[in-house]
Structures are given as structure tokens and as C-alpha cells.
Amino acid sequence: MYSFKNDYSEGAHPRILDSLIESNMVQEEGYGNDTHSKNAISKIKELTENQNIDVHFISGGTQTNLITIGAFLKPYEACISACSGHIAVNETGAIEYTGHKVITVDSSDGKITTEKIQEVLNSYVNEHVVKPKLVYISNPTELGTIYTKKELENLYDFCKAKNLILYADGARLGAAICVKEADLTLKDMCDFTDSFFIGGTKGGALLGEALIIKNESLKEDFRYHIKQKGAMLAKGRLLGIQFEELFKDNLYFELAEHANKMATLLTNELKKLNCSFLVNSKTNQIFPILKNELIKKLEEKFSFYTWKKIDDNSSAIRLITSWATKEEKIHEFLSEIKKHN
Amino acid sequence: MYSFKNDYSEGAHPRILDSLIESNMVQEEGYGNDTHSKNAISKIKELTENQNIDVHFISGGTQTNLITIGAFLKPYEACISACSGHIAVNETGAIEYTGHKVITVDSSDGKITTEKIQEVLNSYVNEHVVKPKLVYISNPTELGTIYTKKELENLYDFCKAKNLILYADGARLGAAICVKEADLTLKDMCDFTDSFFIGGTKGGALLGEALIIKNESLKEDFRYHIKQKGAMLAKGRLLGIQFEELFKDNLYFELAEHANKMATLLTNELKKLNCSFLVNSKTNQIFPILKNELIKKLEEKFSFYTWKKIDDNSSAIRLITSWATKEEKIHEFLSEIKKHN
Amino acid sequence: MYSFKNDYSEGAHPRILDSLIESNMVQEEGYGNDTHSKNAISKIKELTENQNIDVHFISGGTQTNLITIGAFLKPYEACISACSGHIAVNETGAIEYTGHKVITVDSSDGKITTEKIQEVLNSYVNEHVVKPKLVYISNPTELGTIYTKKELENLYDFCKAKNLILYADGARLGAAICVKEADLTLKDMCDFTDSFFIGGTKGGALLGEALIIKNESLKEDFRYHIKQKGAMLAKGRLLGIQFEELFKDNLYFELAEHANKMATLLTNELKKLNCSFLVNSKTNQIFPILKNELIKKLEEKFSFYTWKKIDDNSSAIRLITSWATKEEKIHEFLSEIKKHN
Amino acid sequence: MYSFKNDYSEGAHPRILDSLIESNMVQEEGYGNDTHSKNAISKIKELTENQNIDVHFISGGTQTNLITIGAFLKPYEACISACSGHIAVNETGAIEYTGHKVITVDSSDGKITTEKIQEVLNSYVNEHVVKPKLVYISNPTELGTIYTKKELENLYDFCKAKNLILYADGARLGAAICVKEADLTLKDMCDFTDSFFIGGTKGGALLGEALIIKNESLKEDFRYHIKQKGAMLAKGRLLGIQFEELFKDNLYFELAEHANKMATLLTNELKKLNCSFLVNSKTNQIFPILKNELIKKLEEKFSFYTWKKIDDNSSAIRLITSWATKEEKIHEFLSEIKKHN
């Protein structure tokens, strides 16, 4: 049974493990004050071409989202998210637990537009309702779609004009940046958001997300927030070492590139079989629409999520590839489809 | 510069790294549903001789404390802790952030007594004050002292009689269990608490604590709490693999035994030099009282915390040994003392 | 300028003020333990025909909602509300501040159906999402519509079967009960919910809501919750005296009856003028659809909210009547309309 | 049975009730935007000689404390209070529920000193512990003692120098101001704090506290905080009318003066009987030390709290007088003591 359920089914890229072994017996300071974390931060400042950012390493995506949003907002302020946003759907109310409402806007492709944000602003105008203050986007979105550089710039300009914080969840950021049409770099992510994170867990690390805070007003005492939410690892080196390695020799983007390539291979071959898709994704998550009978057959040999009922006979499934996906498995999957088609 | 500051200055025990490498490319379910986590849970059930416990793996100690206390208590309920308790002092208000008051009781050795608990119960009696409901102990305490089996049993009986939850922070639990005079086993920890955790971070792992919940009424939907606090790792295998290895062939206790042995060596040699101690600790944290001048000299070659001013000329320092402490470093430290004595 | 903006523009019914004066200099226990609160509780138990309920008096509706929902739910549990529900829209994130998500379901008339609840249950099934646990309804709804006895009974049976708590916001409960077609009594409200409150603020009191908790499992230590949220008045007598008076000689229902009657008068006369309405309300909130030009003219002499744009030329306005509405003002309003029609 | 248990056993001063009646049928805006609230705010600005303050009316003291502290502090910031402070003892963990730790400092007279604050600052220095940010004082304290103008000025200067917020709980503020030795005015309270409140509930009103915010950085969006905590009354006029009346013709201070005078009468007569006191209070709360046998006798005719065991034979009791205390009751109480002495 081979799994296309997600991009965290395997451990870490071997180079990361090597790096852990090599550094293992050297004594380091705790709590993120180790040399590896410092090196990784330097590397990220270099890649974003911004020496003034703050960088913090945090174990996972939900953890990062709840710490940032809890830190950035005053008690009565709220965030705006696409209805499919991870914070709106899949975090067990983590944001609400920090006391903040998540205002959702409709979106068929997982993206959020300035028009939708403006509609929210129009209807939240006094102290009887929450005050929208932060726009949460994910790039790529939970549907595999991406924001181009131009789109992100527009969104950021709009947010600045409206005194809103733009925060981007980059759990799979590598996949977005590796799509050429996006014309997007780490520097752009930094230039056109107030804060964002670079996902390690889904990008080849054992765990860890690198949070970047650019907006000066959001930086103060951030380590207190991390500690208070239980997210400051005693052996912070574990996160530092991994990001140090991921950003060495472009490894992070090579891994994302591979994941995208595997998904594109699947997409192209499926299109040849006249398969249609729920959304047009160029990243490592794709949502082909298949006959339910075929899905059942496939489930005998592969694991994946059935995402959405399309009609009585067919559904969209979600297939995720990763840095660890073997091309042969893609072909096996396609063969299985052809066999039953 | 060699560090006795803490027991998390190095990476992980080599067997743990080997284990990560060996399992690395096998696909596993996410979120703690992997085979390694299941194996580790089985092993813990065996060691506690209790098949009915629930076991959850969580990244760190503060994280574990805030999730459990937040889960176990109703909004108006409070916990009782020694004034030196980790939740009272060193968690940046993490427990208060979950909404709960930490009621502290005086303690010179870091331990808590039934008399002190009863005093609290006597003065918290109606809805104008919080309702004490959970007793937090750490074993070993933050001062290296331990609860014997008999003491723990008494405390547990008292708590049951008073309808209080007894919860033990075992960030360094191995060290407590390896002290022979304690006469305490993992089974005893389970028998005489409602819930406790076995620390991995300070016991040879990269990160991770194994939380045991025995009390049936505290188990319900616990995974929701873990997820909501951002503590459910996508690659839960990372925690499972480590505890699987730590509980294989008694590794966990061997490592704790070594740490204790190194501390005892320090203690015995320092006593020969007529050194006195802040508390009588038999675990891997010791608090010798030294002249301030000597402390300054030692700081040139070793790092450690100066814990408490004793008088104008002397202070107690904290020395922590670990699974990774080399005996030669102990001797170097002692030589340095002798040189300046 | 006469106001139809709400039902809390005046002070209290004169009988309530008389009652405050009469009891003023008698010493009473604080915090709701006074004789008046006790009398009012007895009276409510009589009217609900249930001696086992717990009754608490709380200052306002948002206050009551946040205390109850915060008390009834575990941290990861959520409530389900119509999208127009007061807790979803008009409480400045008060429920989220207590840590709980409000899951909204579409509703054109402000009511919630078992089908909508079932849809939510179908999609919230594991620990990666919140656990729906409480169904919040308002009766009358924020659109003036009501639940009949039969509808409420069905909803309650459904909730019980699904292990959900049914909680009703009765800020204007008198108005719902006084609609004959509803066939609903205070006893029915108690029989067919787990908890509900009877609004005083909008029913002739200076302030105050009477919260009823019937479900045994929700009663424990409720006064702790009230105190912790800052809602336990030192002079609890102020609330007790008012409810004691409101439930004497049927005053509460007479006042609601009057408010409904005034609204019905408006409705009937407007219908004669071929006016249409946003929803079909038989209570004291009505939503006639008028030409924008006419609305402007009316605003010169009356204050009210313009609720919703219908098309480029017309909008629905909200008119609220109350125990204090004078019939002559209704006629003046109608005259003004006729003048410009 | 006459009660000296507290200063909220009766209703409101008759002039307040008259004022409620007189204004009753006039329509007013809701939520504190009524003409009476505006008048009361003007009056308070006049008395504090500060036109730039913000004033909000809130139902009770705990409510006010939890809203202000929750609004003023960031999640990881903490408040410092005397161990006897109302927020530390008698608010059922309301402050912790907002997520903030209350750091207590020892105090035998209920007051807090700059030395004690400095000790706290010395030991809270990094992100592993909370960050002390707000100093909470009560004036008078929970033991009836007061801060003089000079003491308050020193405290405020110290707080400003240390970047701390000074916030004063004035539940019984009138009593403090009416002590001549204090040399303190409402203007001083405003000049030498960042924020404070003037208690109405214990000063002759049915309910209500007037919160003053002077520090510009604490004012923003404060009404959102009030609404979110459920504390914005629909009929805000109820609070406005009362404070309008209390600050007319010096009524508020006349009532406090009476309360103090009754307490001083008690104190002086008790001293003649060689009675000693737990603390030296010149306000309306006094703590005479009496033989336990005598206390039992007194309890047959009067109600009051036994505050603290002094030795096996005697205890301190708490006697509170108020605007409503009748001088004849003081004499009856004293006669009863003399009878049994």
C-alpha cells in the first residue's frame, strides 16, 4: 500500500539526518540560542535579502499559526481567512482558543481577494462586532493553488492601506515558489507580507517551521509568546540544524521542485486520460475527479483522501506528492488507473 | 568551556539517531498513529503494568503541563504547586494563559506535603475564590529532591480522599526512579498518580515527553486538546521512534543511572572538600555552596547557573549532569576547585 | 424624534421602580442570596413547573451567553448557531474569547433546523476539527421569527439523540410566548431545552436576564463561573427584585403582549398599504420593505435601523416596539408614511 | 440582626432612586451613549481637572478589574498585587481567566511598596518567566488602609521610571479621599495613576463603577473590550443616571464621609474599651480584635465576618459601615460589647 495521503509519510531527507549525527555530541545553548539556529537565521536573512527580519523556529504549522495570531492581535481583533483556510477548518479551534474569531470568506480556489476583504470591512464597523485586523492566506492554498508575485503585491498594498496585517501560512511554501508562473521568491514573500512562515515538516524536515516577522510592530518580545505556548524546545538545535541544512546548496527548493514535478507528471498523464480536476493546481497537491468505482479499485493498492463528492458517480480525490515520492510509484498508480479505465 | 548548565546541551543518544535512520524511508501514518508510537505505547503499558492507561507523546514539558492542566480543569478550578514548581516559576504564565490560577505553597526542598495542601483547602471554600482541584508535583523536583514510594502513596491517598487530581511532572523521572532509596518504579508512578509524564528531552531524546493518563475521567477526547494547542506533530513517528528505543533494553534507565552516578561522584568529592549543599539531592541536579571568588574562577572554564545567594561571600550553584556527561569532565571540574581552594 | 430602534430606549416599568423603592432600606444578603432573588426563583420554578431547575440572574444577554457557553463546553467543543445568531454576529467575539468556535449554518429566517445541524455533525468527525456540542437558538430569533412548541420539541429530541446541548437565548422570550400560534409556554421552554434564559432588559426591567439550567450535568458550581466572569453583582437584590415583580400578576407577559400588539398593528396597517416584509414576524420586531426615498423622509421624525438593501430603490428597515411603545406613536408613524406614499 | 458585613446590604441612596424615576420614560440611546452618561462623564472630567481622560461605566469591581487588566496587558505580561489584593484573592481567578498571572508580594497592611515591586522586577528578567507590567493597588486597601497623596505620587513616579502601568481599584475610593490625612483628591488619583476606578456599588449606587483611563496608550478601542466581556449594558443610562446624581452637589463624598464617621465612632469607642486592632484604618472598614467568647455573643445580634485568628482566645473581626449605617446601630453594638465585657 503506497500512500499519496500527504507529504509527511516518510522521515527526513537523508542530508538532514546526517547533519543531526554530525553535530550530535557538541554541547550547544538551549532554547534556540545554538550556533545552528543562528546560522539558519543568517541564511534566511540572506535569501529574503532582509537583515532586519526576526526569525523563529517552531515545531509545526498549527503551533505557528496560533502563536503568531495570538501574539499579533488584541483580544477583540479577528482574522479573515478563506473558508478553506487551515486555521478555519483543520486546527480544532486553535485560533478561537487564543480568543480570536476567524471570519471566513467564500472561495472556490482557496484564495482570498481584496474584494472579499473589503466586504468584511464594510460590515464590521463598531464595537458590537469584532474588528478585522489580520488577513490569513496560505501559499500554496489548501487546494494547491498559488498566489503570483503580482497578486501578493496587490494584496499586501491593499492590507497596508486598510491597516491590516498580512500573514502567510507557508507550510508548503517551497511548492509555491517552485512554480515558474508564480514568479515568486522568498524575497517577495518577505517584501509583500508582514509575516510568513517557511514549512519544514512538509518540506523534508522531521519537524519545524521557520517564522519570519518583518513588520517591526509585531516583533516585540516574541520569544515570550513562544515560551508561553509551550513551543520553545529545550533542544532548539534540532530545528536549527534542519533549517541550516535545508537552506544549504538550495536543498529546500530542490525537494519542492521534485514534489511538484511528480504531481505535474500525474496531472499530465491523467489529462491524457481525459481526467478533469477540481482545481487547477501546479503544486504538489492535485485533485483529479474520478469515477467512484475506480476510486475503490485504487484504494486497494494506494492510500489517499477522497476529498469531495462531485455527483452520484464521481468524486474528487486528493493526491499529494513529496520530496520522497518515487517516480515509479506514479507510474504504478497510472497503470492501475489505465487497467480499470 | 564545558557546560553543567543543564541536561539538554547535547543531541540524542546515538541509538536514537540510529533508530531514526533505520526507519526513515518507511511510510507511516501521521499524527501519532504510526507503528513506532504504537510500539512505544505497548512498552510503556508493560512497564507500568497497566493495560488501561492512555499514552500520548508531546514535544516538551511546558507543552505537556499546559495541555494536561488545561484539559483536566474546569475554568474556575486551580492547581496547587510548590513555590519552586516549574509551572509556578518557569513557564511564562503558560498555565495562567489556559485560564487557571496556580496556588503556591511554601517549600524549602521543592516538595509538597499533605499539610500544605490541607491549608489551601481550608481557605478556598466558596465561589468568591478559585476551587483547588489539581496537585502538581515534580519528581525529581526542581531542586533535585525526590518522593519516595511511600511519600507518593500517601500523597495520592490524600488527594483521592479530597477529590483532588494528582499530576506529576516527570521531566527527569528516570533520575528519580534510579535512586534506590526512593524504592519507586514506573508502576508505582502510575499506581499513585492520576496522570504523569516521562521526560524524554532531558533523558536522552531529541525531544518528547510521554504522558500517561490513568484516571478514566481525564482521558476523554484528549487528542483534541493536543491538536488544539498545536502539539500534535504531523510526523508523530519522530516521538514514537525515540520512546520505542528508549524503552528497549532498559536504555532510558541506564542513561538516568549514568547521570545520577556522575552527580553523586561530584557530590561525594565535594563533601570530601567540606563543601555544603543547599539541599540534599541524590539525582542529577546538585546545588553545592561555594565561595563567590571560587565561582568566578570556575566560570572561566565551565558554564553553570549561580542559583542563590547564601551570604555576602558565598552562593549555591546548580550543576546538572546527564546521559552525555563524561567522567573526565567531572574530574577536571574537581581539579579546578582543588586548585583554587 | 421618536425611536423604534430597539426595546431598551426607556427605563423600567413603573412597578419595578416602585418595588425598588419599597425594598430599598432593608438590609439583604449580597451576591444573589437575598430574599427577593429567592422569591423570584420560586416563582420561575412555579411557572416552568419544575422544582429541580437552577436559576441564576445575570446582568445582560451577551454576559449570559458567554458565561453559559464557556461553562457548558470543554475547550475543544463548539457551538452551532444560525448565521444571524446574536453570538455569531453581535457579541464582539465574546464566545471566541471564551475559547470556543461558533459554527454558523445558513438560515434565511434566523431559525435553525435539524438538517442543518446534521450537516455540521457529518463534517466534524475527528480531532483535527472542533467537536460540535451545543446548539444555540434564539427565540424569538434576531429576525423576529419564532419556534413553535412542536418545532422546539423536535429540535430538543434531535439534540438529545445526538448528545448535543440545546440552549436558547430568550432575550425577548416574552414576545415569542405571547404569539398564540407558537403554542409555547415557559414550561415548554424548560421541557424542551437544556438551558435557556428569560430576558428582562428588553422586557421591562432596568437590566437582567434569568438563566434557567435544567440539565443536571450543567449545573455544578455554576456560581463560580458567574463570579469568575465578573457577573455576580454585590447587590444581587437589584436583579431579584425586578424578576420578582415581573413574574407577579403576569406582568412580564402583559408587557410582551403589548409590544407584540403594537408591532402587529404596524404590520397590519402597512400591509393595507401593500407593504411587503423581509420575514414574516409576529413578534415585536418587524422588517417592512420601503422605498429609500420614503425611508429618508421617515428618518426626519423617527429613528430606526435600515437593515438590508433589497434593490437599488428599496430597503428593509427594522422597527421594534416594546412595553413602553405608545399607540399614538404607531399612528403618527403610519400617518407619516401615508403622507409620503 | 443588623449587619456590619459589608457596605452593600441596602439598596441605593434615595436621591438615586428619585433620579431613576424622574428620567424613566424619556427615550435614550443605548450602550452608554445616553445624555446622563455624558453628563456624568463631564462631571468626572471636571472633578479630576482633566478633559483628556476617557471614562467608562461598568457594573462591578471584578468586572472592571478583569476588563482593564485583560485590555492593558499583552498575553505574557503579568500584574503585581499585594497578597491581600482583591484580584489576588477574591475574584475566583478572573484575572487568570483573562490569561494573566497575578504576582503577589507580601504586605501586612494591604499596601504595596516600591521596594517590593523592585524585588519582583529583579527576578523576572527573561522569556522563561512572565513580564511584570502592571501594578495593581486598591485604595483604600482590603484592610481599610490608604495611600497618601505623597505615597501615591512616589509609586507613580517609580512605575513610570520602570515602564509599569499603575492601576488603582477604587471600589471604596470615597472613603480614602475623605480621610483628611491622606491629602488626596480625585485630581490626585488621576494625576498619579494611569487608570483607576471610582466605586459606585459600595458608595451608594445600586451598581456601577466609573473607570478612568488617563494613559493615552491604554485608551484605544476600549469599548470593544467592554462589549466582548459582556459588560456593556443595553440600558447604559442606568449607570449614567446614578453617577450623574452621585457627583451632583458632592453627594458621593458626603456618603463616604458618613461611612468613615460611623467607623471612626466605633474605633474611638472601642479604643476606650482598650480594644486593639489588626491594622490602623481610618476608613469604613475596621478590624478590632476581640475575645472569641465576646464574638459569639455579638453574633447573636449582629452579623459581620471573623477575619483572622489572633490566638487561641481572640480573633480580629471585620466591621464595615456605609452611607446607610445608622448611628443608633453603632451605639447598640457598643452597648452589647460593654454588656459582655
Tab-separated table of N, CA and C in Angstrom, chain B residues 25-75:
chain	number	residue	atom	x	y	z
B	25	MET	N	12.833	5.864	5.672
B	25	MET	CA	12.113	5.917	4.403
B	25	MET	C	10.850	5.063	4.363
B	26	VAL	N	10.507	4.452	5.484
B	26	VAL	CA	9.256	3.696	5.540
B	26	VAL	C	8.098	4.666	5.719
B	27	GLN	N	7.080	4.528	4.880
B	27	GLN	CA	5.903	5.398	5.047
B	27	GLN	C	5.131	4.991	6.302
B	28	GLU	N	4.722	5.995	7.057
B	28	GLU	CA	3.936	5.753	8.268
B	28	GLU	C	2.745	6.705	8.315
B	29	GLU	N	1.726	6.307	9.047
B	29	GLU	CA	0.596	7.211	9.287
B	29	GLU	C	1.066	8.435	10.077
B	30	GLY	N	0.396	9.555	9.919
B	30	GLY	CA	0.773	10.753	10.646
B	30	GLY	C	0.121	10.849	12.015
B	31	TYR	N	0.437	11.909	12.736
B	31	TYR	CA	-0.262	12.320	13.953
B	31	TYR	C	-0.262	11.292	15.079
B	32	GLY	N	0.810	10.506	15.155
B	32	GLY	CA	0.911	9.564	16.265
B	32	GLY	C	0.254	8.222	16.021
B	33	ASN	N	-0.247	8.007	14.824
B	33	ASN	CA	-0.858	6.712	14.522
B	33	ASN	C	0.108	5.762	13.825
B	34	ASP	N	1.384	6.029	13.942
B	34	ASP	CA	2.403	5.193	13.305
B	34	ASP	C	2.711	3.954	14.151
B	35	THR	N	3.400	2.998	13.546
B	35	THR	CA	3.706	1.739	14.245
B	35	THR	C	4.678	1.946	15.413
B	36	HIS	N	5.585	2.901	15.283
B	36	HIS	CA	6.552	3.127	16.357
B	36	HIS	C	5.872	3.688	17.601
B	37	SER	N	5.000	4.633	17.412
B	37	SER	CA	4.277	5.182	18.563
B	37	SER	C	3.469	4.062	19.228
B	38	LYS	N	2.869	3.213	18.421
B	38	LYS	CA	2.089	2.106	18.998
B	38	LYS	C	2.985	1.152	19.781
B	39	ASN	N	4.155	0.875	19.225
B	39	ASN	CA	5.088	0.010	19.946
B	39	ASN	C	5.533	0.649	21.260
B	40	ALA	N	5.820	1.924	21.211
B	40	ALA	CA	6.284	2.617	22.416
B	40	ALA	C	5.184	2.608	23.479
B	41	ILE	N	3.969	2.800	23.031
B	41	ILE	CA	2.841	2.766	23.985
B	41	ILE	C	2.726	1.380	24.625
B	42	SER	N	2.843	0.361	23.811
B	42	SER	CA	2.787	-1.010	24.358
B	42	SER	C	3.851	-1.221	25.415
B	43	LYS	N	5.031	-0.751	25.110
B	43	LYS	CA	6.148	-0.921	26.028
B	43	LYS	C	5.889	-0.202	27.351
B	44	ILE	N	5.322	1.000	27.257
B	44	ILE	CA	5.028	1.770	28.476
B	44	ILE	C	3.937	1.092	29.296
B	45	LYS	N	2.962	0.531	28.605
B	45	LYS	CA	1.910	-0.204	29.332
B	45	LYS	C	2.491	-1.408	30.063
B	46	GLU	N	3.466	-2.014	29.439
B	46	GLU	CA	4.114	-3.167	30.049
B	46	GLU	C	4.882	-2.734	31.306
B	47	LEU	N	5.633	-1.647	31.172
B	47	LEU	CA	6.467	-1.193	32.287
B	47	LEU	C	5.641	-0.663	33.449
B	48	THR	N	4.497	-0.076	33.148
B	48	THR	CA	3.632	0.409	34.235
B	48	THR	C	2.720	-0.707	34.730
B	49	GLU	N	2.765	-1.830	34.053
B	49	GLU	CA	1.889	-2.968	34.384
B	49	GLU	C	0.435	-2.537	34.414
B	50	ASN	N	0.090	-1.742	33.432
B	50	ASN	CA	-1.296	-1.271	33.372
B	50	ASN	C	-1.711	-1.135	31.908
B	51	GLN	N	-2.616	-1.999	31.473
B	51	GLN	CA	-3.047	-2.005	30.073
B	51	GLN	C	-4.126	-0.956	29.799
B	52	ASN	N	-4.623	-0.331	30.875
B	52	ASN	CA	-5.751	0.590	30.685
B	52	ASN	C	-5.359	2.055	30.607
B	53	ILE	N	-4.096	2.334	30.737
B	53	ILE	CA	-3.671	3.735	30.651
B	53	ILE	C	-3.758	4.238	29.212
B	54	ASP	N	-3.902	5.555	29.087
B	54	ASP	CA	-3.726	6.196	27.785
B	54	ASP	C	-2.340	6.832	27.769
B	55	VAL	N	-1.682	6.734	26.623
B	55	VAL	CA	-0.348	7.319	26.496
B	55	VAL	C	-0.337	8.266	25.297
B	56	HIS	N	0.192	9.462	25.491
B	56	HIS	CA	0.327	10.436	24.400
B	56	HIS	C	1.746	10.988	24.411
B	57	PHE	N	2.313	11.194	23.243
B	57	PHE	CA	3.649	11.771	23.152
B	57	PHE	C	3.549	13.244	22.764
B	58	ILE	N	4.235	14.076	23.533
B	58	ILE	CA	4.145	15.524	23.362
B	58	ILE	C	5.566	16.095	23.358
B	59	SER	N	5.772	17.179	22.628
B	59	SER	CA	7.145	17.654	22.387
B	59	SER	C	7.957	18.048	23.622
B	60	GLY	N	7.359	18.781	24.546
B	60	GLY	CA	8.157	19.271	25.668
B	60	GLY	C	7.367	19.325	26.963
B	61	GLY	N	8.051	19.694	28.025
B	61	GLY	CA	7.453	19.665	29.348
B	61	GLY	C	6.415	20.753	29.575
B	62	THR	N	6.753	21.988	29.218
B	62	THR	CA	5.785	23.068	29.388
B	62	THR	C	4.547	22.781	28.544
B	63	GLN	N	4.780	22.341	27.315
B	63	GLN	CA	3.694	21.954	26.425
B	63	GLN	C	2.786	20.913	27.084
B	64	THR	N	3.414	19.904	27.688
B	64	THR	CA	2.638	18.834	28.324
B	64	THR	C	1.864	19.374	29.516
B	65	ASN	N	2.518	20.183	30.329
B	65	ASN	CA	1.845	20.731	31.506
B	65	ASN	C	0.646	21.584	31.127
B	66	LEU	N	0.806	22.411	30.126
B	66	LEU	CA	-0.312	23.303	29.790
B	66	LEU	C	-1.458	22.550	29.141
B	67	ILE	N	-1.138	21.505	28.397
B	67	ILE	CA	-2.230	20.733	27.787
B	67	ILE	C	-2.983	19.941	28.851
B	68	THR	N	-2.248	19.275	29.714
B	68	THR	CA	-2.930	18.449	30.717
B	68	THR	C	-3.735	19.303	31.689
B	69	ILE	N	-3.100	20.319	32.227
B	69	ILE	CA	-3.811	21.126	33.228
B	69	ILE	C	-4.999	21.826	32.578
B	70	GLY	N	-4.785	22.340	31.369
B	70	GLY	CA	-5.904	22.943	30.635
B	70	GLY	C	-7.024	21.952	30.349
B	71	ALA	N	-6.674	20.705	30.162
B	71	ALA	CA	-7.681	19.687	29.854
B	71	ALA	C	-8.370	19.160	31.110
B	72	PHE	N	-7.597	19.027	32.186
B	72	PHE	CA	-8.136	18.376	33.383
B	72	PHE	C	-9.044	19.291	34.207
B	73	LEU	N	-8.841	20.598	34.102
B	73	LEU	CA	-9.559	21.523	34.990
B	73	LEU	C	-10.715	22.232	34.304
B	74	LYS	N	-11.749	22.511	35.066
B	74	LYS	CA	-12.818	23.407	34.625
B	74	LYS	C	-12.321	24.849	34.802
B	75	PRO	N	-12.965	25.805	34.116
B	75	PRO	CA	-12.407	27.161	34.115
B	75	PRO	C	-12.092	27.766	35.489
